[in-house]
Each structure stands twice: as structure tokens, then as C-alpha cells.
Tab-separated table of C-alpha atoms and ligand atoms in Angstrom:
chain	number	residue	atom	x	y	z
A	1	MET	CA	-72.294	102.453	-59.770
A	2	SER	CA	-71.433	102.632	-55.813
A	3	SER	CA	-73.172	100.692	-53.228
A	4	ALA	CA	-75.786	102.409	-50.942
A	5	SER	CA	-74.464	103.528	-47.817
A	6	PRO	CA	-75.443	101.617	-45.007
A	7	ALA	CA	-78.013	103.267	-42.565
A	8	PRO	CA	-75.960	104.470	-39.420
A	9	ARG	CA	-77.915	102.529	-36.879
A	10	SER	CA	-80.482	99.686	-36.861
A	11	PHE	CA	-83.892	100.257	-35.817
A	12	ILE	CA	-87.162	98.234	-35.440
A	13	GLY	CA	-90.174	100.170	-36.274
A	14	CYS	CA	-93.805	100.103	-36.664
A	15	HIS	CA	-95.980	101.909	-39.401
A	16	ALA	CA	-98.211	104.837	-37.971
A	17	LEU	CA	-101.346	103.275	-39.920
A	18	VAL	CA	-101.439	100.597	-37.167
A	19	TRP	CA	-102.786	103.473	-34.772
A	20	THR	CA	-104.311	105.862	-36.786
A	21	GLY	CA	-105.487	107.127	-40.463
A	22	THR	CA	-105.676	110.654	-39.304
A	23	PHE	CA	-102.117	112.494	-39.212
A	24	ASP	CA	-103.114	115.627	-37.409
A	25	ALA	CA	-101.584	116.770	-34.582
A	26	ALA	CA	-103.452	114.345	-32.138
A	27	GLY	CA	-103.183	111.578	-34.687
A	28	ILE	CA	-99.231	112.193	-34.727
A	29	ARG	CA	-98.894	112.179	-30.890
A	30	LEU	CA	-101.095	109.253	-30.603
A	31	SER	CA	-99.186	107.125	-33.110
A	32	VAL	CA	-95.776	108.471	-31.635
A	33	GLU	CA	-96.975	107.208	-28.201
A	34	LYS	CA	-98.589	103.825	-28.893
A	35	THR	CA	-95.495	102.885	-31.129
A	36	ALA	CA	-93.005	103.743	-28.055
A	37	ARG	CA	-95.059	101.892	-25.770
A	38	ALA	CA	-95.200	98.625	-27.932
A	39	GLY	CA	-91.594	98.615	-27.550
A	40	PHE	CA	-90.163	99.945	-31.000
A	41	ASP	CA	-87.423	102.301	-31.795
A	42	LEU	CA	-88.935	104.009	-34.762
A	43	VAL	CA	-92.409	105.366	-36.277
A	44	GLU	CA	-92.712	105.329	-40.283
A	45	PHE	CA	-95.060	108.323	-40.942
A	46	PRO	CA	-96.899	108.105	-44.147
A	47	LEU	CA	-96.643	111.450	-45.761
A	48	MET	CA	-99.403	111.166	-48.284
A	49	ASP	CA	-99.672	114.819	-48.295
A	50	PRO	CA	-96.440	116.265	-47.079
A	51	PHE	CA	-97.685	120.052	-47.081
A	52	THR	CA	-100.082	119.548	-44.447
A	53	PHE	CA	-97.819	117.642	-42.260
A	54	ASP	CA	-97.136	119.302	-38.942
A	55	THR	CA	-93.229	118.437	-38.236
A	56	ALA	CA	-93.340	120.773	-35.090
A	57	VAL	CA	-95.569	118.404	-33.395
A	58	ALA	CA	-94.206	115.246	-34.678
A	59	ALA	CA	-90.434	116.290	-33.600
A	60	ALA	CA	-91.614	117.269	-29.988
A	61	SER	CA	-93.706	114.107	-29.592
A	62	LEU	CA	-90.579	112.080	-30.994
A	63	ALA	CA	-88.503	113.757	-28.464
A	64	GLU	CA	-90.788	113.448	-25.786
A	65	HIS	CA	-90.779	109.458	-26.281
A	66	GLY	CA	-87.162	108.875	-27.471
A	67	LEU	CA	-88.368	107.500	-30.754
A	68	SER	CA	-86.819	108.005	-34.399
A	69	ALA	CA	-88.611	108.474	-37.405
A	70	SER	CA	-88.640	107.851	-41.168
A	71	ALA	CA	-91.250	108.602	-43.721
A	72	SER	CA	-92.652	106.894	-46.518
A	73	LEU	CA	-95.351	107.738	-49.445
A	74	GLY	CA	-96.816	106.495	-52.577
A	75	LEU	CA	-97.262	108.988	-55.245
A	76	SER	CA	-100.899	109.510	-56.625
A	77	PRO	CA	-101.725	109.990	-60.220
A	78	ALA	CA	-101.339	113.944	-59.910
A	79	THR	CA	-97.967	113.644	-58.808
A	80	ASP	CA	-96.799	110.647	-60.685
A	81	ILE	CA	-93.201	111.446	-61.675
A	82	SER	CA	-93.206	108.367	-64.051
A	83	SER	CA	-95.997	110.280	-66.215
A	84	GLU	CA	-95.508	111.592	-69.749
A	85	ASP	CA	-96.673	115.078	-68.513
A	86	PRO	CA	-94.069	117.651	-67.373
A	87	GLU	CA	-96.645	119.124	-65.279
A	88	ILE	CA	-97.480	116.142	-63.212
A	89	VAL	CA	-93.848	115.110	-63.119
A	90	ALA	CA	-92.972	118.499	-61.460
A	91	ALA	CA	-95.934	118.367	-58.955
A	92	GLY	CA	-94.137	114.901	-58.181
A	93	GLU	CA	-90.749	116.429	-57.851
A	94	ALA	CA	-92.081	119.330	-55.560
A	95	LEU	CA	-93.935	116.763	-53.104
A	96	LEU	CA	-90.674	114.589	-53.003
A	97	MET	CA	-88.655	117.605	-52.107
A	98	ARG	CA	-90.692	118.550	-49.436
A	99	ALA	CA	-91.192	114.815	-48.123
A	100	VAL	CA	-87.277	114.826	-47.954
A	101	GLU	CA	-87.122	118.060	-46.209
A	102	ILE	CA	-89.835	116.710	-43.488
A	103	VAL	CA	-87.411	113.618	-42.905
A	104	GLY	CA	-84.656	115.960	-42.359
A	105	GLU	CA	-86.823	118.330	-39.835
A	106	LEU	CA	-87.983	115.076	-37.883
A	107	GLY	CA	-84.118	113.968	-37.421
A	108	GLY	CA	-84.769	110.852	-39.551
A	109	THR	CA	-82.290	109.447	-42.220
A	110	GLN	CA	-84.597	108.222	-44.711
A	111	LEU	CA	-87.546	108.612	-47.289
A	112	CYS	CA	-88.884	105.269	-48.584
A	113	GLY	CA	-92.204	103.629	-50.442
A	114	VAL	CA	-93.445	103.955	-53.905
A	115	ILE	CA	-91.846	107.433	-54.815
A	116	TYR	CA	-90.714	106.458	-58.156
A	117	SER	CA	-94.231	106.066	-59.606
A	118	ALA	CA	-97.979	106.460	-58.669
A	119	MET	CA	-99.173	103.765	-56.135
A	120	LYS	CA	-102.103	102.237	-57.982
A	121	LYS	CA	-103.185	99.606	-60.426
A	122	TYR	CA	-101.771	100.535	-63.922
A	123	MET	CA	-103.673	99.267	-66.818
A	124	ASP	CA	-100.363	99.494	-69.174
A	125	PRO	CA	-96.881	99.242	-69.048
A	126	VAL	CA	-94.393	101.975	-67.800
A	127	THR	CA	-93.287	103.868	-71.204
A	128	PRO	CA	-89.355	104.285	-71.852
A	129	LYS	CA	-90.342	108.336	-71.544
A	130	GLY	CA	-92.158	107.719	-68.258
A	131	LEU	CA	-89.430	105.607	-66.774
A	132	ASP	CA	-86.628	108.190	-67.909
A	133	ASN	CA	-88.695	110.958	-66.274
A	134	SER	CA	-89.022	108.727	-63.112
A	135	ILE	CA	-85.151	107.900	-62.908
A	136	THR	CA	-84.051	111.583	-63.479
A	137	THR	CA	-86.675	112.794	-61.058
A	138	ILE	CA	-85.446	110.419	-58.292
A	139	GLY	CA	-81.860	111.541	-59.031
A	140	ARG	CA	-82.620	115.165	-58.415
A	141	VAL	CA	-84.493	114.256	-55.247
A	142	ALA	CA	-81.643	112.015	-54.116
A	143	ASP	CA	-79.377	114.656	-54.598
A	144	ARG	CA	-81.419	117.161	-52.438
A	145	ALA	CA	-81.381	114.291	-49.915
A	146	ALA	CA	-77.626	113.959	-49.932
A	147	ASP	CA	-77.453	117.847	-49.226
A	148	LEU	CA	-79.388	117.159	-46.234
A	149	GLY	CA	-77.583	113.951	-45.177
A	150	LEU	CA	-80.299	111.649	-45.926
A	151	SER	CA	-81.035	108.814	-48.243
A	152	LEU	CA	-83.896	107.349	-50.396
A	153	ALA	CA	-85.384	103.795	-50.130
A	154	LEU	CA	-87.261	102.467	-53.435
A	155	GLU	CA	-90.090	100.033	-52.375
A	156	VAL	CA	-90.514	97.055	-54.547
A	157	VAL	CA	-94.316	96.401	-54.536
A	158	ASN	CA	-96.762	93.896	-56.249
A	159	ARG	CA	-98.036	94.433	-60.221
A	160	TYR	CA	-101.237	95.826	-58.632
A	161	GLU	CA	-99.543	98.894	-56.972
A	162	THR	CA	-96.945	100.024	-59.640
A	163	ASN	CA	-95.896	98.888	-63.097
A	164	ILE	CA	-92.100	99.751	-62.628
A	165	LEU	CA	-90.465	98.000	-59.376
A	166	ASN	CA	-92.047	94.598	-58.884
A	167	THR	CA	-89.069	92.628	-58.317
A	168	GLY	CA	-85.780	93.175	-56.447
A	169	ARG	CA	-83.744	92.571	-59.593
A	170	GLN	CA	-85.919	95.568	-61.385
A	171	ALA	CA	-84.936	98.044	-58.450
A	172	LEU	CA	-81.579	97.016	-58.671
A	173	ALA	CA	-81.459	97.682	-62.694
A	174	TYR	CA	-83.411	101.044	-61.876
A	175	THR	CA	-80.985	102.163	-59.040
A	176	ASP	CA	-78.305	101.328	-61.331
A	177	ARG	CA	-79.543	104.014	-63.908
A	178	VAL	CA	-80.235	106.434	-60.917
A	179	ALA	CA	-76.418	105.905	-59.898
A	180	ARG	CA	-76.355	107.864	-56.808
A	181	PRO	CA	-75.006	106.495	-53.673
A	182	ASN	CA	-77.695	107.339	-51.319
A	183	VAL	CA	-80.366	105.638	-53.370
A	184	ALA	CA	-81.273	101.915	-51.843
A	185	VAL	CA	-83.553	99.094	-52.512
A	186	HIS	CA	-86.526	98.819	-50.062
A	187	LEU	CA	-88.163	95.062	-49.732
A	188	ASP	CA	-91.251	94.342	-48.460
A	189	SER	CA	-92.076	90.627	-47.432
A	190	TYR	CA	-95.868	90.963	-48.296
A	191	HIS	CA	-94.884	92.251	-51.940
A	192	MET	CA	-92.074	89.728	-52.064
A	193	ASN	CA	-94.264	86.716	-51.274
A	194	ILE	CA	-96.508	87.826	-54.437
A	195	GLU	CA	-93.847	88.318	-56.935
A	196	GLU	CA	-90.559	86.888	-56.050
A	197	SER	CA	-89.330	83.218	-56.545
A	198	ASP	CA	-88.350	82.925	-53.017
A	199	MET	CA	-88.027	85.077	-49.661
A	200	TYR	CA	-84.306	84.680	-49.922
A	201	SER	CA	-82.587	85.259	-53.181
A	202	PRO	CA	-83.944	88.923	-53.497
A	203	VAL	CA	-82.134	89.704	-50.077
A	204	LEU	CA	-79.079	88.227	-51.256
A	205	ASP	CA	-79.332	89.799	-54.819
A	206	CYS	CA	-79.483	93.209	-53.175
A	207	GLY	CA	-76.928	93.022	-50.430
A	208	ASP	CA	-75.510	96.027	-49.271
A	209	ARG	CA	-77.613	97.945	-51.669
A	210	LEU	CA	-80.839	97.136	-49.202
A	211	GLY	CA	-81.506	100.274	-47.601
A	212	TYR	CA	-84.777	99.197	-45.779
A	213	VAL	CA	-87.067	96.443	-44.790
A	214	HIS	CA	-90.693	95.923	-44.330
A	215	VAL	CA	-92.172	93.169	-42.510
A	216	GLY	CA	-95.600	92.063	-43.305
A	217	GLU	CA	-97.794	89.123	-43.571
A	218	SER	CA	-99.480	87.723	-46.780
A	219	HIS	CA	-102.794	89.134	-45.803
A	220	ARG	CA	-101.284	92.269	-44.370
A	221	GLY	CA	-102.542	91.107	-40.903
A	222	TYR	CA	-101.095	89.803	-37.539
A	223	LEU	CA	-97.570	88.271	-38.141
A	224	GLY	CA	-97.145	84.759	-37.965
A	225	THR	CA	-100.913	83.842	-39.345
A	226	GLY	CA	-100.106	83.986	-43.091
A	227	ASN	CA	-98.193	82.264	-45.455
A	228	VAL	CA	-95.056	84.535	-45.738
A	229	ASP	CA	-91.882	82.285	-45.250
A	230	PHE	CA	-90.178	84.650	-42.623
A	231	ASP	CA	-87.672	82.273	-41.532
A	232	SER	CA	-86.117	82.598	-44.787
A	233	TYR	CA	-86.584	86.252	-44.842
A	234	PHE	CA	-84.592	86.796	-41.775
A	235	LYS	CA	-81.896	84.294	-42.547
A	236	ALA	CA	-81.425	86.088	-45.579
A	237	LEU	CA	-81.088	89.402	-43.714
A	238	ALA	CA	-78.670	87.741	-41.567
A	239	ARG	CA	-76.769	86.221	-44.253
A	240	ILE	CA	-75.908	89.969	-45.697
A	241	GLY	CA	-75.287	91.384	-42.385
A	242	TYR	CA	-78.191	93.872	-42.837
A	243	GLN	CA	-78.000	96.693	-40.174
A	244	GLY	CA	-80.529	98.856	-41.665
A	245	THR	CA	-84.137	99.944	-40.670
A	246	ILE	CA	-86.851	97.036	-40.119
A	247	VAL	CA	-90.533	98.178	-40.045
A	248	PHE	CA	-93.695	96.361	-39.059
A	249	GLU	CA	-96.477	96.976	-41.707
A	250	SER	CA	-100.109	95.941	-41.060
A	251	PHE	CA	-103.358	97.495	-42.174
A	252	SER	CA	-107.004	96.699	-41.268
A	253	SER	CA	-110.257	98.324	-41.871
A	254	ALA	CA	-110.412	98.741	-38.386
A	255	VAL	CA	-108.147	101.875	-38.911
A	256	VAL	CA	-108.776	104.052	-42.289
A	257	ALA	CA	-106.549	106.488	-44.055
A	258	PRO	CA	-108.941	107.290	-46.746
A	259	ASP	CA	-106.423	107.856	-49.455
A	260	LEU	CA	-103.935	105.052	-48.475
A	261	SER	CA	-106.221	102.595	-47.639
A	262	ARG	CA	-108.372	102.644	-50.453
A	263	MET	CA	-105.501	102.401	-52.669
A	264	LEU	CA	-104.261	99.440	-50.943
A	265	GLY	CA	-107.470	97.662	-50.982
A	266	ILE	CA	-107.850	97.239	-47.359
A	267	TRP	CA	-111.464	95.795	-46.991
A	268	ARG	CA	-111.589	93.699	-43.898
A	269	ASN	CA	-110.515	94.036	-40.543
A	270	LEU	CA	-107.713	91.381	-39.610
A	271	TRP	CA	-107.481	92.372	-36.136
A	272	GLN	CA	-109.207	94.002	-32.884
A	273	ASP	CA	-106.470	95.088	-30.662
A	274	ASN	CA	-103.709	96.870	-32.314
A	275	GLU	CA	-101.820	97.506	-29.243
A	276	GLU	CA	-101.414	93.586	-28.842
A	277	LEU	CA	-100.899	93.131	-32.591
A	278	ALA	CA	-97.952	95.689	-32.547
A	279	SER	CA	-96.318	94.350	-29.313
A	280	ASN	CA	-96.515	90.706	-30.852
A	281	ALA	CA	-94.763	92.408	-33.923
A	282	ASN	CA	-92.125	93.986	-32.148
A	283	ASP	CA	-91.446	90.451	-30.259
A	284	PHE	CA	-91.705	88.715	-33.241
A	285	ILE	CA	-89.004	90.892	-35.124
A	286	ARG	CA	-86.704	90.993	-32.544
A	287	GLY	CA	-87.032	87.273	-31.866
A	288	HIS	CA	-86.399	86.139	-35.235
A	289	LEU	CA	-83.290	88.634	-35.470
A	290	THR	CA	-82.088	87.100	-32.082
A	291	ALA	CA	-82.544	83.482	-33.708
A	292	VAL	CA	-80.582	84.313	-36.614
A	293	LYS	CA	-77.744	85.765	-35.073
A	294	SER	CA	-76.762	82.538	-33.762
A	295	ILE	CA	-76.497	81.334	-37.439
A	296	ASP	CA	-72.802	82.757	-37.215
A	297	LEU	CA	-71.855	79.837	-34.640
A	298	HIS	CA	-73.144	77.294	-37.086
B	301	MN	MN1	-94.561	98.144	-47.523
């Protein structure tokens, strides 16, 4: 197993659902403009339905504001590639192939998120056949991504959102089986805070196979107001020399994407002013990165 190729540049980004739950042309433009104005380098678009996403509008808006893009998604029960039903797996593969193309059309480099199963609360463990389907399909999508010069990052999420990858070590074992150099692990502090033993070890375990990072609070609200140990998280990122993308993620009932927000259980409003929230998050992430850089001097 060769290690995942590192992202070509380090970007600090913001998830577009901080701004809007509607990704029509107006929603795309709004999320790009607001992300740029808050000081970020990159916007992460949720591609819950890649077949309706207007890439021309997005590409023009990104160019206008000098912003980069990535994309993420969670598969649904109808597109669950860890299903034993070949038609459902094929539908999931078609959706992922289109999502990969969109990342390329936006000039991005990575597709991430829960792309290896549905994003939902499963009532049973994954079956061996379902896991094989997931790994085989991700391998094919990774090959298509490689043809386009892109990579995949598999997001480790908590037990209520998938039954396949709940810890960093599970993700490493899964990517070993996929055995493609452009498939990396995607860690998220919100999920790690639920499932991992600490905020440090999973980052070290992943090392150069860590390809994408989400920064989210324990309640998915304002950074610094929950119980995530961000000091350990950022120290660990510094310790492995992480140079990849880092994206702020926050969800509130104030901004709703019906499919995504419902699935994530976003029932409460945890912030009023998303401009202030995002601007603070940008400062928070960059401040932590600056602080941990000085560890080299210790
Ligand atoms: Mn996340």
C-alpha cells in the first residue's frame, strides 16, 4: 500500500452550509461570496444531488472571488454502495462518478465525506458482501478520479451516521483494502470527539494518509464554546506536518438543507450571525496553526 499523495497546497476553507441550504445559482453565488469575505481560501460544496449542481455558475463565482473549491457528500439509502443490492450500488457509483467530474470542473482536487456508505443511522452492522461492494466501488471511483488528477478522502464519522468508518484505524484498514494512492482518510474533530480515545492519536496513526480535515465543535456550533480539545488536535496536525485542506464545519437550524440537516439531526439554532461565526472560525483555525508552528522551536 503506497501512501496517499499529499494535497498540492494547504487551504483553509468553510463548508457552504454555513451560508445556505439551497444550492441553486443564487445559493452557490452567496456561499462563495460570503466564504471569501470571511477570509477563507476555499469553499466546500455539499453535492447531495450532483446531477442538478450548476458547475458553470460555481466556476464563474469561484473565479470572480479567487476562491478554491472542494466537494463532499453523504450517500442516501437509494445510492448506498455498501448495499447488497447491485442496482443500488450502481446508482451510488454513478452519483460518485458525477461528483468526481464536478470537482474537476470546479478546478478542485478532492471529493470527501461519507462516500463509502449511506449517511444515516444503520440498525445493523455492515455485511461482508456490503463492505466488499463499498471497497470495490470506491476503487473504481478512485481510478476515475486519478484519470482526472483528483483524489478521494473518506470521512470518519460517528456511529449514528455510518456503520463502516467510525474511527481512524478503521479508515486505515479500509483504505489498505482499496489500495489506491489517491484515497486518503478524512478526519473531523466533531466525530473524533465522540468515537476516538483522544484528539491526538488518530492524526498520528493516519500520518501522511490523512488527506482532509474538518474542524467542528462538539455541538457543531461556534468554535471554542464546546468540549473538543482543539489544542491536541492542532498539535497533532503540526506533529505530522499536515499540509492539506482544513475546513470549518458548523450547522444550525437557522440554515437548513432539508436532506442534509435532517440526517445530521440539526434541531437547534446555535448561532445567529453566520458572518461573525465564520470570520471567528477562520481566525480560530489560522491562530491555532500559527501557534503550533512554533512547536518546531521547542
Ligand atoms: Mn465533517
